Amino acid sequence: MPDPRSAPSPRPATLLVLAAILFLEAALVVGLAVWLLIDLLTLTPQSYTTAVAILVLVLLAAVWVIATAVGILRRRSWARASAVTIQVLQIAVAVGCFQGLYARPDLGWALLVPALVAGVLALTPRVVQATARNTEQHES
């Protein structure tokens, strides 16, 4: 008979909200990759090498965000640090959207708000506890 103390506790709401934000970010990165691929196939870039390199980087980013979102749902400890890293990078891109010759404050806010929310959620005690390594399993 299984020990009721070893049954996994339900996922906290903060963990589920964090996972939802990460999956939405992943969907947007996948959408960007599809858009870049369509552009690469239908338009003539100034440099095919650069266009392909950017596409590969965006595809890698999509895989990274998807893996992190799945890791958060599976309560992996590494996924929390990965989620924070993704949000820090997204904040950097958002800040760049607020300045420069081609400034797009609307995109900046659209990137900044979810990044701040997800970054804070990843550091909340409930998410930290839900994704912490269980040392009791390793002791026996």
Coordinates of N, CA and C in Angstrom, one line a residue:
M1 N 0.8 -1.2 0.0 CA 0.0 0.0 0.0 C 0.9 1.2 0.0
P2 N 0.6 2.2 -0.9 CA 1.5 3.4 -1.0 C 1.4 4.2 0.3
D3 N 2.5 4.8 0.6 CA 2.5 5.7 1.8 C 1.8 7.1 1.4
P4 N 0.8 7.5 2.1 CA 0.1 8.8 1.8 C 1.0 10.0 1.9
R5 N 2.1 9.9 2.7 CA 3.0 11.0 2.9 C 3.9 11.2 1.6
S6 N 4.0 10.1 0.9 CA 4.9 10.2 -0.3 C 4.1 10.7 -1.6
A7 N 2.8 10.8 -1.4 CA 2.0 11.2 -2.6 C 2.3 12.7 -2.9
P8 N 2.5 13.0 -4.2 CA 2.8 14.4 -4.5 C 1.7 15.4 -4.1
S9 N 2.1 16.5 -3.5 CA 1.1 17.5 -3.2 C 0.6 18.2 -4.4
P10 N -0.6 18.7 -4.4 CA -1.1 19.4 -5.6 C -0.2 20.6 -5.9
R11 N -0.2 20.9 -7.2 CA 0.6 22.0 -7.6 C 0.0 23.3 -7.1
P12 N 0.8 24.2 -6.5 CA 0.3 25.5 -6.1 C -0.1 26.4 -7.3
A13 N -1.1 27.2 -7.1 CA -1.6 28.1 -8.1 C -0.5 28.9 -8.7
T14 N 0.4 29.4 -7.9 CA 1.5 30.3 -8.4 C 2.4 29.5 -9.4
L15 N 2.6 28.2 -9.2 CA 3.3 27.3 -10.1 C 2.6 27.2 -11.4
L16 N 1.3 27.0 -11.3 CA 0.5 26.9 -12.6 C 0.4 28.1 -13.4
V17 N 0.3 29.3 -12.7 CA 0.3 30.6 -13.4 C 1.7 30.8 -14.1
L18 N 2.8 30.5 -13.4 CA 4.1 30.6 -14.0 C 4.2 29.7 -15.2
A19 N 3.7 28.5 -15.1 CA 3.8 27.6 -16.2 C 2.9 28.1 -17.4
A20 N 1.8 28.7 -17.1 CA 0.9 29.2 -18.2 C 1.6 30.4 -18.9
I21 N 2.3 31.3 -18.1 CA 3.0 32.4 -18.7 C 4.1 31.8 -19.6
L22 N 4.9 30.8 -19.1 CA 6.0 30.3 -19.9 C 5.4 29.6 -21.2
F23 N 4.3 28.9 -21.1 CA 3.8 28.3 -22.3 C 3.3 29.4 -23.3
L24 N 2.7 30.5 -22.8 CA 2.3 31.6 -23.7 C 3.6 32.2 -24.3
E25 N 4.6 32.4 -23.6 CA 5.9 32.9 -24.1 C 6.4 32.0 -25.2
A26 N 6.4 30.7 -24.9 CA 6.8 29.7 -25.8 C 6.0 29.7 -27.1
A27 N 4.7 29.9 -27.0 CA 3.9 30.0 -28.2 C 4.3 31.2 -29.0
L28 N 4.6 32.3 -28.4 CA 5.0 33.5 -29.1 C 6.4 33.3 -29.8
V29 N 7.3 32.6 -29.1 CA 8.6 32.4 -29.7 C 8.5 31.4 -30.9
V30 N 7.6 30.4 -30.8 CA 7.4 29.5 -31.9 C 6.7 30.3 -33.1
G31 N 5.8 31.2 -32.7 CA 5.2 32.0 -33.8 C 6.2 32.9 -34.5
L32 N 7.1 33.4 -33.7 CA 8.2 34.2 -34.3 C 9.1 33.4 -35.2
A33 N 9.4 32.2 -34.8 CA 10.2 31.3 -35.7 C 9.5 30.9 -37.0
V34 N 8.2 30.7 -36.9 CA 7.4 30.4 -38.1 C 7.4 31.7 -39.0
W35 N 7.2 32.8 -38.4 CA 7.2 34.1 -39.2 C 8.6 34.3 -39.9
L36 N 9.7 34.0 -39.2 CA 11.0 34.2 -39.7 C 11.2 33.2 -40.8
L37 N 10.8 31.9 -40.7 CA 10.9 30.9 -41.7 C 10.2 31.3 -43.0
I38 N 8.9 31.8 -42.8 CA 8.1 32.2 -44.0 C 8.9 33.4 -44.7
D39 N 9.4 34.3 -43.9 CA 10.1 35.4 -44.5 C 11.3 34.9 -45.2
L40 N 12.0 34.0 -44.7 CA 13.2 33.4 -45.3 C 12.9 32.8 -46.6
L41 N 11.8 32.1 -46.7 CA 11.4 31.4 -47.9 C 10.7 32.2 -48.9
T42 N 10.1 33.4 -48.5 CA 9.4 34.2 -49.5 C 10.1 35.5 -49.9
L43 N 11.0 36.0 -49.0 CA 11.7 37.2 -49.3 C 13.2 37.0 -49.5
T44 N 13.8 38.0 -50.1 CA 15.3 37.8 -50.3 C 16.0 38.7 -49.2
P45 N 16.6 37.9 -48.3 CA 17.3 38.7 -47.2 C 18.6 39.3 -47.8
Q46 N 19.1 40.3 -47.1 CA 20.4 40.9 -47.5 C 21.5 39.8 -47.3
S47 N 21.4 39.0 -46.3 CA 22.4 37.9 -46.0 C 21.6 36.7 -45.5
Y48 N 21.7 35.6 -46.4 CA 21.1 34.4 -46.0 C 21.7 33.8 -44.8
T49 N 23.0 34.0 -44.6 CA 23.7 33.4 -43.4 C 23.2 34.0 -42.2
T50 N 23.0 35.3 -42.1 CA 22.4 36.0 -41.0 C 21.0 35.6 -40.7
A51 N 20.2 35.5 -41.8 CA 18.8 35.1 -41.6 C 18.7 33.7 -41.1
V52 N 19.5 32.8 -41.6 CA 19.4 31.4 -41.1 C 19.9 31.4 -39.6
A53 N 21.0 32.1 -39.3 CA 21.5 32.2 -37.9 C 20.4 32.7 -37.0
I54 N 19.7 33.7 -37.3 CA 18.7 34.3 -36.5 C 17.5 33.3 -36.3
L55 N 17.2 32.6 -37.4 CA 16.1 31.6 -37.3 C 16.6 30.4 -36.4
V56 N 17.8 30.0 -36.5 CA 18.3 28.9 -35.6 C 18.3 29.4 -34.1
L57 N 18.7 30.6 -33.9 CA 18.7 31.1 -32.5 C 17.3 31.2 -31.9
V58 N 16.3 31.6 -32.8 CA 14.9 31.7 -32.3 C 14.4 30.3 -32.1
L59 N 14.7 29.3 -32.9 CA 14.3 27.9 -32.7 C 14.9 27.4 -31.4
L60 N 16.1 27.6 -31.1 CA 16.7 27.2 -29.9 C 16.1 27.9 -28.7
A61 N 15.7 29.1 -28.8 CA 15.0 29.8 -27.7 C 13.6 29.2 -27.5
A62 N 13.0 28.8 -28.6 CA 11.7 28.2 -28.4 C 11.8 26.8 -27.7
V63 N 12.8 26.0 -28.0 CA 13.0 24.8 -27.4 C 13.3 25.0 -25.9
W64 N 14.1 26.0 -25.6 CA 14.5 26.3 -24.2 C 13.3 26.7 -23.4
V65 N 12.4 27.6 -23.9 CA 11.3 28.0 -23.2 C 10.3 26.9 -23.0
I66 N 10.1 26.1 -24.0 CA 9.2 24.9 -23.9 C 9.7 23.9 -22.8
A67 N 11.0 23.7 -22.9 CA 11.6 22.7 -21.9 C 11.5 23.3 -20.5
T68 N 11.6 24.6 -20.3 CA 11.5 25.2 -19.0 C 10.1 25.1 -18.5
A69 N 9.1 25.4 -19.4 CA 7.7 25.3 -19.0 C 7.3 23.9 -18.5
V70 N 7.8 22.9 -19.3 CA 7.5 21.5 -18.9 C 8.2 21.2 -17.6
G71 N 9.4 21.7 -17.4 CA 10.2 21.5 -16.2 C 9.5 22.1 -15.0
I72 N 8.9 23.2 -15.2 CA 8.2 23.9 -14.1 C 7.0 23.0 -13.7
L73 N 6.2 22.5 -14.7 CA 5.1 21.6 -14.4 C 5.5 20.3 -13.7
R74 N 6.7 19.8 -14.1 CA 7.2 18.6 -13.5 C 8.0 18.9 -12.2
R75 N 8.0 20.2 -11.8 CA 8.6 20.6 -10.5 C 10.1 20.3 -10.4
R76 N 10.8 20.5 -11.5 CA 12.2 20.4 -11.6 C 12.9 21.6 -11.0
S77 N 13.9 21.4 -10.2 CA 14.6 22.5 -9.5 C 15.3 23.4 -10.6
W78 N 15.9 22.8 -11.6 CA 16.6 23.6 -12.6 C 15.7 24.5 -13.4
A79 N 14.4 24.2 -13.5 CA 13.5 25.0 -14.3 C 13.2 26.3 -13.7
R80 N 13.3 26.4 -12.4 CA 13.1 27.7 -11.7 C 14.2 28.7 -12.1
A81 N 15.4 28.3 -12.1 CA 16.5 29.2 -12.5 C 16.5 29.5 -14.0
S82 N 16.1 28.5 -14.7 CA 15.9 28.7 -16.2 C 14.8 29.8 -16.5
A83 N 13.7 29.7 -15.7 CA 12.6 30.6 -15.9 C 13.1 32.0 -15.5
V84 N 13.8 32.2 -14.5 CA 14.3 33.5 -14.1 C 15.3 34.0 -15.1
T85 N 16.1 33.2 -15.7 CA 17.0 33.6 -16.7 C 16.3 34.1 -18.0
I86 N 15.3 33.4 -18.4 CA 14.5 33.7 -19.5 C 13.8 35.1 -19.3
Q87 N 13.3 35.3 -18.1 CA 12.6 36.6 -17.8 C 13.6 37.8 -17.8
V88 N 14.8 37.5 -17.2 CA 15.8 38.6 -17.3 C 16.2 39.0 -18.7
L89 N 16.4 38.0 -19.5 CA 16.6 38.3 -21.0 C 15.5 39.0 -21.6
Q90 N 14.3 38.6 -21.3 CA 13.1 39.2 -21.9 C 13.0 40.7 -21.4
I91 N 13.3 40.9 -20.1 CA 13.3 42.3 -19.6 C 14.4 43.2 -20.4
A92 N 15.5 42.6 -20.7 CA 16.5 43.3 -21.5 C 16.0 43.7 -22.9
V93 N 15.3 42.7 -23.5 CA 14.7 43.0 -24.8 C 13.6 44.1 -24.7
A94 N 12.8 44.0 -23.6 CA 11.8 45.0 -23.4 C 12.4 46.4 -23.2
V95 N 13.4 46.5 -22.5 CA 14.0 47.8 -22.3 C 14.5 48.4 -23.6
G96 N 15.1 47.5 -24.4 CA 15.5 47.9 -25.8 C 14.4 48.4 -26.6
C97 N 13.2 47.9 -26.4 CA 12.0 48.3 -27.2 C 11.6 49.7 -26.8
F98 N 12.0 50.2 -25.7 CA 11.6 51.6 -25.3 C 12.5 52.7 -25.8
Q99 N 13.6 52.3 -26.5 CA 14.5 53.3 -26.9 C 15.0 53.0 -28.3
G100 N 15.7 54.0 -28.8 CA 16.3 53.8 -30.1 C 15.5 54.4 -31.3
L101 N 16.0 54.2 -32.5 CA 15.4 54.8 -33.7 C 14.1 54.1 -34.0
Y102 N 14.0 52.8 -33.7 CA 12.8 52.0 -34.0 C 12.1 51.6 -32.7
A103 N 12.0 52.5 -31.8 CA 11.4 52.3 -30.5 C 9.9 51.8 -30.6
R104 N 9.6 50.8 -29.9 CA 8.2 50.3 -29.9 C 7.8 50.1 -28.4
P105 N 7.3 51.2 -27.8 CA 6.9 51.0 -26.4 C 5.8 50.0 -26.2
D106 N 4.9 49.9 -27.2 CA 3.8 48.9 -27.0 C 4.4 47.5 -26.9
L107 N 5.4 47.1 -27.7 CA 6.0 45.8 -27.6 C 6.8 45.7 -26.3
G108 N 7.5 46.9 -25.9 CA 8.2 46.9 -24.7 C 7.3 46.5 -23.5
W109 N 6.2 47.1 -23.4 CA 5.3 46.8 -22.3 C 4.7 45.4 -22.4
A110 N 4.5 44.9 -23.6 CA 4.0 43.6 -23.8 C 5.0 42.5 -23.4
L111 N 6.3 42.9 -23.5 CA 7.3 42.0 -23.0 C 7.6 42.1 -21.5
L112 N 7.6 43.4 -21.1 CA 8.0 43.7 -19.7 C 7.1 43.2 -18.6
V113 N 5.8 43.4 -18.8 CA 4.8 43.0 -17.8 C 4.8 41.5 -17.5
P114 N 4.7 40.6 -18.5 CA 4.7 39.2 -18.2 C 6.1 38.7 -17.6
A115 N 7.2 39.4 -18.1 CA 8.5 39.0 -17.6 C 8.6 39.3 -16.1
L116 N 8.1 40.5 -15.7 CA 8.2 40.8 -14.3 C 7.3 39.9 -13.5
V117 N 6.1 39.6 -13.9 CA 5.2 38.7 -13.2 C 5.8 37.3 -13.1
A118 N 6.3 36.8 -14.2 CA 6.9 35.4 -14.1 C 8.1 35.4 -13.3
G119 N 8.9 36.5 -13.4 CA 10.1 36.5 -12.5 C 9.8 36.5 -11.1
V120 N 8.8 37.3 -10.7 CA 8.4 37.3 -9.3 C 7.8 36.0 -8.9
L121 N 6.9 35.4 -9.7 CA 6.3 34.1 -9.4 C 7.4 33.0 -9.2
A122 N 8.4 33.0 -10.0 CA 9.5 32.0 -9.9 C 10.2 32.1 -8.6
L123 N 10.2 33.2 -7.9 CA 10.9 33.4 -6.7 C 10.0 33.4 -5.5
T124 N 8.7 33.1 -5.7 CA 7.8 33.0 -4.5 C 8.1 31.8 -3.7
P125 N 7.8 31.8 -2.4 CA 8.1 30.7 -1.6 C 7.4 29.4 -2.0
R126 N 6.2 29.5 -2.4 CA 5.4 28.3 -2.8 C 6.0 27.7 -4.1
V127 N 6.5 28.5 -5.0 CA 7.1 27.9 -6.2 C 8.5 27.3 -5.9
V128 N 9.2 28.0 -5.0 CA 10.5 27.5 -4.6 C 10.3 26.2 -3.9
Q129 N 9.4 26.1 -3.0 CA 9.1 24.9 -2.2 C 8.6 23.8 -3.2
A130 N 7.8 24.1 -4.1 CA 7.3 23.1 -5.1 C 8.3 22.5 -6.0
T131 N 9.3 23.3 -6.3 CA 10.4 22.9 -7.2 C 11.7 22.5 -6.5
A132 N 11.7 22.6 -5.2 CA 12.9 22.2 -4.5 C 13.2 20.7 -4.5
R133 N 14.4 20.3 -4.5 CA 14.7 18.9 -4.5 C 14.3 18.3 -3.2
N134 N 13.7 17.1 -3.3 CA 13.3 16.4 -2.1 C 14.4 15.6 -1.5
T135 N 15.0 16.0 -0.4 CA 16.2 15.4 0.2 C 15.8 14.1 0.9
E136 N 14.5 13.9 1.3 CA 14.1 12.7 2.0 C 14.2 11.5 1.0
Q137 N 13.9 11.6 -0.3 CA 14.0 10.5 -1.2 C 15.4 10.1 -1.4
H138 N 16.4 11.0 -1.3 CA 17.8 10.6 -1.5 C 18.4 10.0 -0.3
E139 N 17.8 10.2 0.9 CA 18.4 9.7 2.2 C 18.2 8.2 2.3
S140 N 17.1 7.7 1.8 CA 16.8 6.2 2.0 C 17.4 5.3 1.0

